[in-house]
Every structure is written in structure tokens, then in C-alpha cells.
Coordinates of C-alpha atoms in Angstrom, one line a residue:
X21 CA -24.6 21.4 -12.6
X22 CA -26.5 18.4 -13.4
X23 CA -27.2 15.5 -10.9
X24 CA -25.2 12.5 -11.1
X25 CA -27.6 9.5 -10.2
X26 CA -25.6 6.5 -8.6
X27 CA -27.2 3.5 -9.1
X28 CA -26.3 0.5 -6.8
X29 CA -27.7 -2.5 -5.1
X30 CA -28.8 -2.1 -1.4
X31 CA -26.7 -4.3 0.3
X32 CA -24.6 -3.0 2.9
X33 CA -21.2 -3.4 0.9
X34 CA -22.9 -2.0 -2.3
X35 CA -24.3 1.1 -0.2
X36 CA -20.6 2.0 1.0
X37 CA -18.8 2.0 -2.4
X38 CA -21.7 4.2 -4.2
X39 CA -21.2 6.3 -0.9
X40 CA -17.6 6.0 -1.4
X41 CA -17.8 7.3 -5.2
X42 CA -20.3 9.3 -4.3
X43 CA -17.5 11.1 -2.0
X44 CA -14.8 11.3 -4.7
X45 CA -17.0 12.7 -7.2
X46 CA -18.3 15.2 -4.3
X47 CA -14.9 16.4 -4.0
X48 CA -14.7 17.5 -7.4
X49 CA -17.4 19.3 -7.3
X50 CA -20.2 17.0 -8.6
X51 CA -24.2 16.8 -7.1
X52 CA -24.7 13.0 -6.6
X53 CA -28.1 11.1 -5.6
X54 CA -27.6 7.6 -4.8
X55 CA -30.3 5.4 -6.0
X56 CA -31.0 2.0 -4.9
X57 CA -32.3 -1.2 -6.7
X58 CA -32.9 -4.3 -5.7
X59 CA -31.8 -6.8 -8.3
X60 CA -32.5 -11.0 -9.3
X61 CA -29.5 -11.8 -7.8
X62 CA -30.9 -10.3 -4.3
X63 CA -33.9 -11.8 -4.5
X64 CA -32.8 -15.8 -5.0
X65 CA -31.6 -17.7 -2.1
X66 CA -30.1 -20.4 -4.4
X67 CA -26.2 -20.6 -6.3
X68 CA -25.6 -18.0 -8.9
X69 CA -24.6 -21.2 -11.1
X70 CA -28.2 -22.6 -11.0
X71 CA -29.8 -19.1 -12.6
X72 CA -27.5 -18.0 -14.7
X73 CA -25.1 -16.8 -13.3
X74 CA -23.1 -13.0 -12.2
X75 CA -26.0 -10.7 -14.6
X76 CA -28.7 -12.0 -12.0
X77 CA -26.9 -8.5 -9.9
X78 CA -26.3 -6.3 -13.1
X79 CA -29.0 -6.9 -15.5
X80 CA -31.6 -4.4 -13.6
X81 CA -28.6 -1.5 -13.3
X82 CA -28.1 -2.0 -16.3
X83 CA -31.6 -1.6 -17.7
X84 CA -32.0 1.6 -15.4
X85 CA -29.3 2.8 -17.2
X86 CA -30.4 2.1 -20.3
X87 CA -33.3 4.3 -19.5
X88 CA -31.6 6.9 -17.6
X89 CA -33.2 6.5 -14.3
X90 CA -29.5 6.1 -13.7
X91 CA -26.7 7.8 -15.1
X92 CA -23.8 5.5 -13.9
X93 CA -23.7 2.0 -11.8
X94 CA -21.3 1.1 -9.3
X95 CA -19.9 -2.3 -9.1
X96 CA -17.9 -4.9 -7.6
X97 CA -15.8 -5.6 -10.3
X98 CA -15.9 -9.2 -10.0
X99 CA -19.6 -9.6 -10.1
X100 CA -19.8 -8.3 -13.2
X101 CA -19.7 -10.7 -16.7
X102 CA -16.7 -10.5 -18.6
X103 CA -19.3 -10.0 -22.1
X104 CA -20.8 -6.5 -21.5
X105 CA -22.8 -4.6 -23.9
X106 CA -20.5 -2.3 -26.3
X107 CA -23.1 0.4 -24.8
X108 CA -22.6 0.0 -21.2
X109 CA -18.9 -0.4 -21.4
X110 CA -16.9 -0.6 -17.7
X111 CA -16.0 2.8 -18.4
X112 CA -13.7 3.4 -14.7
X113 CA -11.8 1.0 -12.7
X114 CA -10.7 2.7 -8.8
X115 CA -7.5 1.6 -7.3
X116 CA -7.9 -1.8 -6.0
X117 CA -7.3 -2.1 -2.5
X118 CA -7.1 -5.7 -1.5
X119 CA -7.5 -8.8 -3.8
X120 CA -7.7 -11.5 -1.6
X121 CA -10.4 -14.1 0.0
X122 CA -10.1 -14.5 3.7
X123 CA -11.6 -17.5 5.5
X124 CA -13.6 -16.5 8.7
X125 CA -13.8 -19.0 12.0
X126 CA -13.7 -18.3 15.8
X127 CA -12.3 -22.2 15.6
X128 CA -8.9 -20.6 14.4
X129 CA -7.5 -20.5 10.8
X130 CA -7.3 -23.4 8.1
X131 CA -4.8 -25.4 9.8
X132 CA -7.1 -25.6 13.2
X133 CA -10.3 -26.4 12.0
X134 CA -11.9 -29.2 12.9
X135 CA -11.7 -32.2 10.7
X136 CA -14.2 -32.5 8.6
X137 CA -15.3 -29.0 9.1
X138 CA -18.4 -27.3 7.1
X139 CA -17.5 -24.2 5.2
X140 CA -19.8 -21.7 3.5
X141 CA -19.4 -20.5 0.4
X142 CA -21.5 -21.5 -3.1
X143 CA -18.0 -20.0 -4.9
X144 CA -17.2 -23.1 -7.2
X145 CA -13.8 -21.5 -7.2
X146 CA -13.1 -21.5 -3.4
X147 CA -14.2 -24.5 -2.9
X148 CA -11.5 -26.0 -5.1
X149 CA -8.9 -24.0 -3.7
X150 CA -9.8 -25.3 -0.2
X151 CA -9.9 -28.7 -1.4
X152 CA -6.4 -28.9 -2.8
X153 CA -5.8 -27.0 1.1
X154 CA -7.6 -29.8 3.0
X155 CA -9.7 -32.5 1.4
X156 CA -11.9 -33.3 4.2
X157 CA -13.7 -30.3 3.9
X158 CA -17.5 -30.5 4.0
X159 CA -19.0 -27.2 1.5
X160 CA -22.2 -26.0 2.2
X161 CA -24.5 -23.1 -0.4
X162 CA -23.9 -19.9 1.7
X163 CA -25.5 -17.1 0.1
X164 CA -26.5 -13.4 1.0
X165 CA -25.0 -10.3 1.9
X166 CA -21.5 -10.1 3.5
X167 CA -23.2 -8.6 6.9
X168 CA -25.8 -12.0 6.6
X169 CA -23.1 -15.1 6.0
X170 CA -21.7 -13.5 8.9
X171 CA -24.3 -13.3 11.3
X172 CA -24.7 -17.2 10.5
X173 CA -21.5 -18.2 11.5
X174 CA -22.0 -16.5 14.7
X175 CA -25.3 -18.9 14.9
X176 CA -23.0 -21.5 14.2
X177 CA -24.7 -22.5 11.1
X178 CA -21.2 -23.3 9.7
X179 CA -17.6 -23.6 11.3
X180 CA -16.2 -21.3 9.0
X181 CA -16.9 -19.1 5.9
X182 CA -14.6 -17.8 2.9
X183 CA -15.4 -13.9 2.0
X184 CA -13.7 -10.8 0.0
X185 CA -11.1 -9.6 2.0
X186 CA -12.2 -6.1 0.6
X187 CA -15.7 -6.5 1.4
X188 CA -14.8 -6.3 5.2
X189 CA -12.3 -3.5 5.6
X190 CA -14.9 -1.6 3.6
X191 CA -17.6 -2.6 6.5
X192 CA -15.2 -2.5 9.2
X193 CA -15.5 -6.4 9.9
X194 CA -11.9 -7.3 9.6
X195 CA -10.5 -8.8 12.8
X196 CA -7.0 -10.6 12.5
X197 CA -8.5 -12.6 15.9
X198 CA -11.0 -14.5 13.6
X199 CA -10.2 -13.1 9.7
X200 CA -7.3 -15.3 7.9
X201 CA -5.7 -14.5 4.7
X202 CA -5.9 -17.4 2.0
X203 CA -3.1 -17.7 -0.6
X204 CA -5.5 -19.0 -3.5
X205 CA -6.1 -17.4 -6.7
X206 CA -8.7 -14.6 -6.1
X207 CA -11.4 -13.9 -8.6
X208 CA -11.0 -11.8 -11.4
X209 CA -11.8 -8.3 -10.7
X210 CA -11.8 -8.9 -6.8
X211 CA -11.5 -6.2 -4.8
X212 CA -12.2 -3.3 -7.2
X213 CA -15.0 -1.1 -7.6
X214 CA -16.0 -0.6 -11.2
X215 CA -17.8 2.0 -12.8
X216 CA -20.5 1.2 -15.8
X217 CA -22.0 3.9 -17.5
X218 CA -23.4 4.6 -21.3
X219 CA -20.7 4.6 -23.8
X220 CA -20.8 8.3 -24.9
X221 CA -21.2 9.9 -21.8
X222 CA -19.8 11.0 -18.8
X223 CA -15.7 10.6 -20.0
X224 CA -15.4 13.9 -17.7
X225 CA -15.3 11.7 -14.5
X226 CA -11.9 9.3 -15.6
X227 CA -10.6 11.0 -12.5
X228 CA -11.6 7.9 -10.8
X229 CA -9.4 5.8 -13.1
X230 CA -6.4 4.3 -11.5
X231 CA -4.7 2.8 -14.5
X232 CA -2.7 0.1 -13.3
X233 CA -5.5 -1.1 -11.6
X234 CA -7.8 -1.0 -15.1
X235 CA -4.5 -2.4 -16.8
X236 CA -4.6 -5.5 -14.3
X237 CA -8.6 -5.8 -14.3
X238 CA -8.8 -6.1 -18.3
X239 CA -5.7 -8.9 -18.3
X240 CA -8.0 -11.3 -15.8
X241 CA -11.5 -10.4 -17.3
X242 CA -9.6 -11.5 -20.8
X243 CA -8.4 -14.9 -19.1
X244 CA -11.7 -15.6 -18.1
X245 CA -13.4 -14.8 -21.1
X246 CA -10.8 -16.5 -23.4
X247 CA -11.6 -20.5 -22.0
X248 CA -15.7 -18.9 -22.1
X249 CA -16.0 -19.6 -18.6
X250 CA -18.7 -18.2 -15.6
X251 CA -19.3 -18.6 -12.5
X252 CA -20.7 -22.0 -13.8
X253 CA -16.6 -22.7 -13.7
X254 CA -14.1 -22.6 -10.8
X255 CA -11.9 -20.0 -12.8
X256 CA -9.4 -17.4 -11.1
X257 CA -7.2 -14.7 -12.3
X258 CA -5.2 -12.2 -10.0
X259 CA -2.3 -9.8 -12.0
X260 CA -0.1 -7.3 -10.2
X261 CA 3.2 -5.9 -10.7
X262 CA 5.6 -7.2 -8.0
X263 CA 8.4 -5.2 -6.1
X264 CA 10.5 -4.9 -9.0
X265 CA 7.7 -3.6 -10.8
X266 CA 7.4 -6.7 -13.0
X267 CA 3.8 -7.8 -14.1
X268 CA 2.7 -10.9 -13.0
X269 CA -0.1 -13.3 -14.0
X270 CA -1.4 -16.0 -11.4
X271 CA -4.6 -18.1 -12.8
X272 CA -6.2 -21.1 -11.9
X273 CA -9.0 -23.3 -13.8
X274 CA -10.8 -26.2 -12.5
X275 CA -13.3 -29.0 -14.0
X276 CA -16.8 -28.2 -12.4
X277 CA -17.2 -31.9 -11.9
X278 CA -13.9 -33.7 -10.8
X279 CA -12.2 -30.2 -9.6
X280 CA -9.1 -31.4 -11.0
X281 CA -6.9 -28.1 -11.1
X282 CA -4.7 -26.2 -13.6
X283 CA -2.9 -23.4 -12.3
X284 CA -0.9 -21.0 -14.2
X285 CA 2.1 -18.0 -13.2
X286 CA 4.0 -16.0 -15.8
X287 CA 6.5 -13.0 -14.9
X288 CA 6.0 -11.6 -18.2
X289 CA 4.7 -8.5 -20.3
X290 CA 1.0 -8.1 -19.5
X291 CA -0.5 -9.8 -23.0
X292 CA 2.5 -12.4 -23.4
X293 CA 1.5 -13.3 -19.3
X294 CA -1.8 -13.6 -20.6
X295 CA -1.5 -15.1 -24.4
X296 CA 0.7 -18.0 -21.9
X297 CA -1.5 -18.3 -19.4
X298 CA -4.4 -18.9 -22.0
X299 CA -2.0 -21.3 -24.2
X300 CA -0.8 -23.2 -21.0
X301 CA -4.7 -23.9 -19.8
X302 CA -6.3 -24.9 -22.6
X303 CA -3.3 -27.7 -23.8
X304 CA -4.3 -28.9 -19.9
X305 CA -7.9 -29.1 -20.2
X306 CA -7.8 -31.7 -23.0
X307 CA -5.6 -33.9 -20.5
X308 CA -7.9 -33.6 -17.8

């Protein structure tokens, strides 16, 4: 049987979810070598929005697999572009675990933080969310791997930072004593491990599919990509089917420069959630 090459980044985060598909794919009976490559994106200390944005992490997987020193790169969904190549399509979506940012402070959670506390976090995104939370907030650019913003709040370069919720079960970092769930609208794609391979290959592995997951992924990829937005944009899109099993469709768009906010919700069908949301937005960006 031929040997499956996983391509990832060498973070710490990116490292556990190749290992982690690396174990589903072991299971069924697949040889796996995990191959790791340093990308732009790892290599600038700056925001994403000043050099162009989420491909600064995907453009070198991408070329290794364009030249098959990879078969198959694995991803967090929501760092990848919503505009991929028709030949490096995101061929698998896993089950999403959890979809939410937490904020991270030994000074207590959102509501105990000192006024005009300093936050970290270059997200454009969760910084308006925080802002409509408390206004005296003070951001400051906080970039680097999950294990690296955190050992800078320890140093107490910041009082508090805003992460992936996902990002530290899957390290083992969560800690309800200093880990607080947010109710904003998450990114699109958060918390879901994505699979990008060449288009004509490797259908065989859909196994790792979980479709409601790949249902719910494609509805907040198409928000973002609909108003032509990036992480140049504080843009946010989270769908999910509730307790009744109704789809749902929470989004949020901001204006990079006054961070006036639109936010969206629609308990509808999955594209009429979306065609609304889409509608709704755009009529309120030409009031802002």
C-alpha cells in the first residue's frame, strides 16, 4: 500500500491534528508519514492583514502538493481562503468539535478585568466583538503559535488574550480556572480540521467526512466570500443545527475602520439562512 504523506505546518496545534488524521487514517489501514513545513505565515511576526493575508500559512502546502512532495494537507479550516484553486479543492471536512473563541486571563473573565485592560489578539474580528463587550479595551498585535501567546501572558505581556477554544482542548491547555467562553461570532471554519488534497485523487479517504460538519463549513466560507471579504475584514460566520435540529445561521461584519457592526441570525433552510444573511449585510453596509 502506498504511503500517504501528511503535510502540515510545525506548530504545536498543527503537529497534533496531522497526528490526529494520521490516527484515523492508521485505523483503516493506511501507511502515513507526516511531513513538516515551515510556511510565510510562520516566519512573519507582523498581522496577517499587513501581508496578505490567511495564504501566508497555505501557499507552501499547497505548492508541495502541487508537486507531490505531499499527497494531502491538513488544515485549520479557518485559516484557509475562502478562493481555493479548482485543483486543490477542500476535499474533507472532520467533525467539528468546538467553534468558539475563549478569552484567557489569571485576572478572571471579561467582566473582572481591569479597566482599561490590554488584550492580545491581531484578529480584526475579535477585537470588535470585544469592543461592543467593553469599550475601554486596549488591543495589542499578538501573534505566534497558540503554546507562544500563552507563555506571554504568563510573562505578563498582556492581561488577557482571545484564542480557539479548539486549539487548547487539542493541546490540553483548557482550564475553566483561567479559560472563559465568549458568545461572539466565531470565525468561519473555526474549530474544524480540513483536508486539502489534488482534485482527482485520493476520494477513497471520505471516511473522514462528517457531513453536517462540511454542510455547515461551506454555508460560512460562502458568507465570507459573498461581501469578498479577508482577514483584512472583521467578518464572522458560525451555522449549526440547534436542538430541534433546525439550521441556524449567526454572522457578523464590521467596517475595518470605524468597527461599526452588522450582525445577522436566520433559523432558516441552510441557502435561504445564507441568501438572507448575505441580503441583510450588504443593504447595511451602504448605511454605515
Amino acid at each position: 500500500m502506498k504511503t500517504i504523506k501528511i503535510g502540515t505546518r510545525k506548530s504545536k496545534l498543527a503537529m497534533w491534528q496531522a497526528q490526529y488524521v494520521e490516527s484515523l487514517l492508521r485505523e483503516k489501514g493506511y501507511l502515513c508519514e507526516i511531513v513538516g513545513i515551515t510556511t510565510l505565515g510562520d516566519k512573519i511576526d507582523k498581522p496577517l492583514y499587513d501581508f496578505g493575508g490567511k495564504g501566508l500559512f497555505t501557499s507552501a502546502l499547497e505548492e508541495a502538493i502541487l508537486s507531490k512532495t505531499i499527497d494531502i494537507a491538513v488544515h485549520s479550516v479557518k485559516d484557509l481562503s475562502v478562493s481555493l484553486s479548482d485543483e486543490l479543492p477542500l476535499k474533507f471536512t472532520l467533525k467539528r468539535d468546538f467553534s468558539n473563541d475563549c478569552l484567557v486571563s489569571f485576572k478572571g473573565d471579561i467582566e473582572k478585568l481591569p479597566l482599561m485592560a490590554t488584550i492580545g489578539t491581531t484578529s480584526l474580528r475579535r477585537r470588535v466583538e470585544l469592543k461592543y463587550i467593553r469599550n475601554d479595551f486596549v488591543f495589542v498585535d499578538f501573534r505566534g503559535n497558540l503554546d507562544t501567546r500563552l507563555e506571554k501572558l504568563k510573562n505578563g505581556t498582556v492581561d488577557a488574550i482571545v484564542v480557539s477554544k479548539s486549539g487548547l482542548f487539542r493541546l490540553s491547555l483548557y482550564d475553566s480556572a483561567y479559560c472563559f467562553d465568549l458568545d461572539i461570532v466565531s470565525a468561519a471554519g473555526q474549530g474544524v480540521i480540513g483536508i486539502q488534497t489534488r482534485l482527482d485523487e485520493f476520494d477513497e479517504l471520505s471516511f473522514l467526512n462528517d457531513q453536517t460538519t462540511k454542510l455547515c463549513v461551506d454555508i460560512e466560507r460562502e458568507f465570507v466570500k459573498s461581501l469578498n471579504a479577508s482577514c483584512n475584514f472583521p467578518i464572522g460566520a458560525y451555522a449549526y443545527f440547534d436542538e430541534n435540529g433546525e439550521f441556524c445561521l449567526k454572522t457578523m461584519y464590521a467596517d475595518p475602520k470605524t468597527f461599526k457592526k452588522i450582525d445577522c441570525f436566520r433559523r432558516a433552510k441552510p441557502k435561504q439562512a445564507l441568501r438572507e444573511c448575505i441580503e441583510y449585510t450588504k443593504a447595511q453596509i451602504l448605511l454605515i
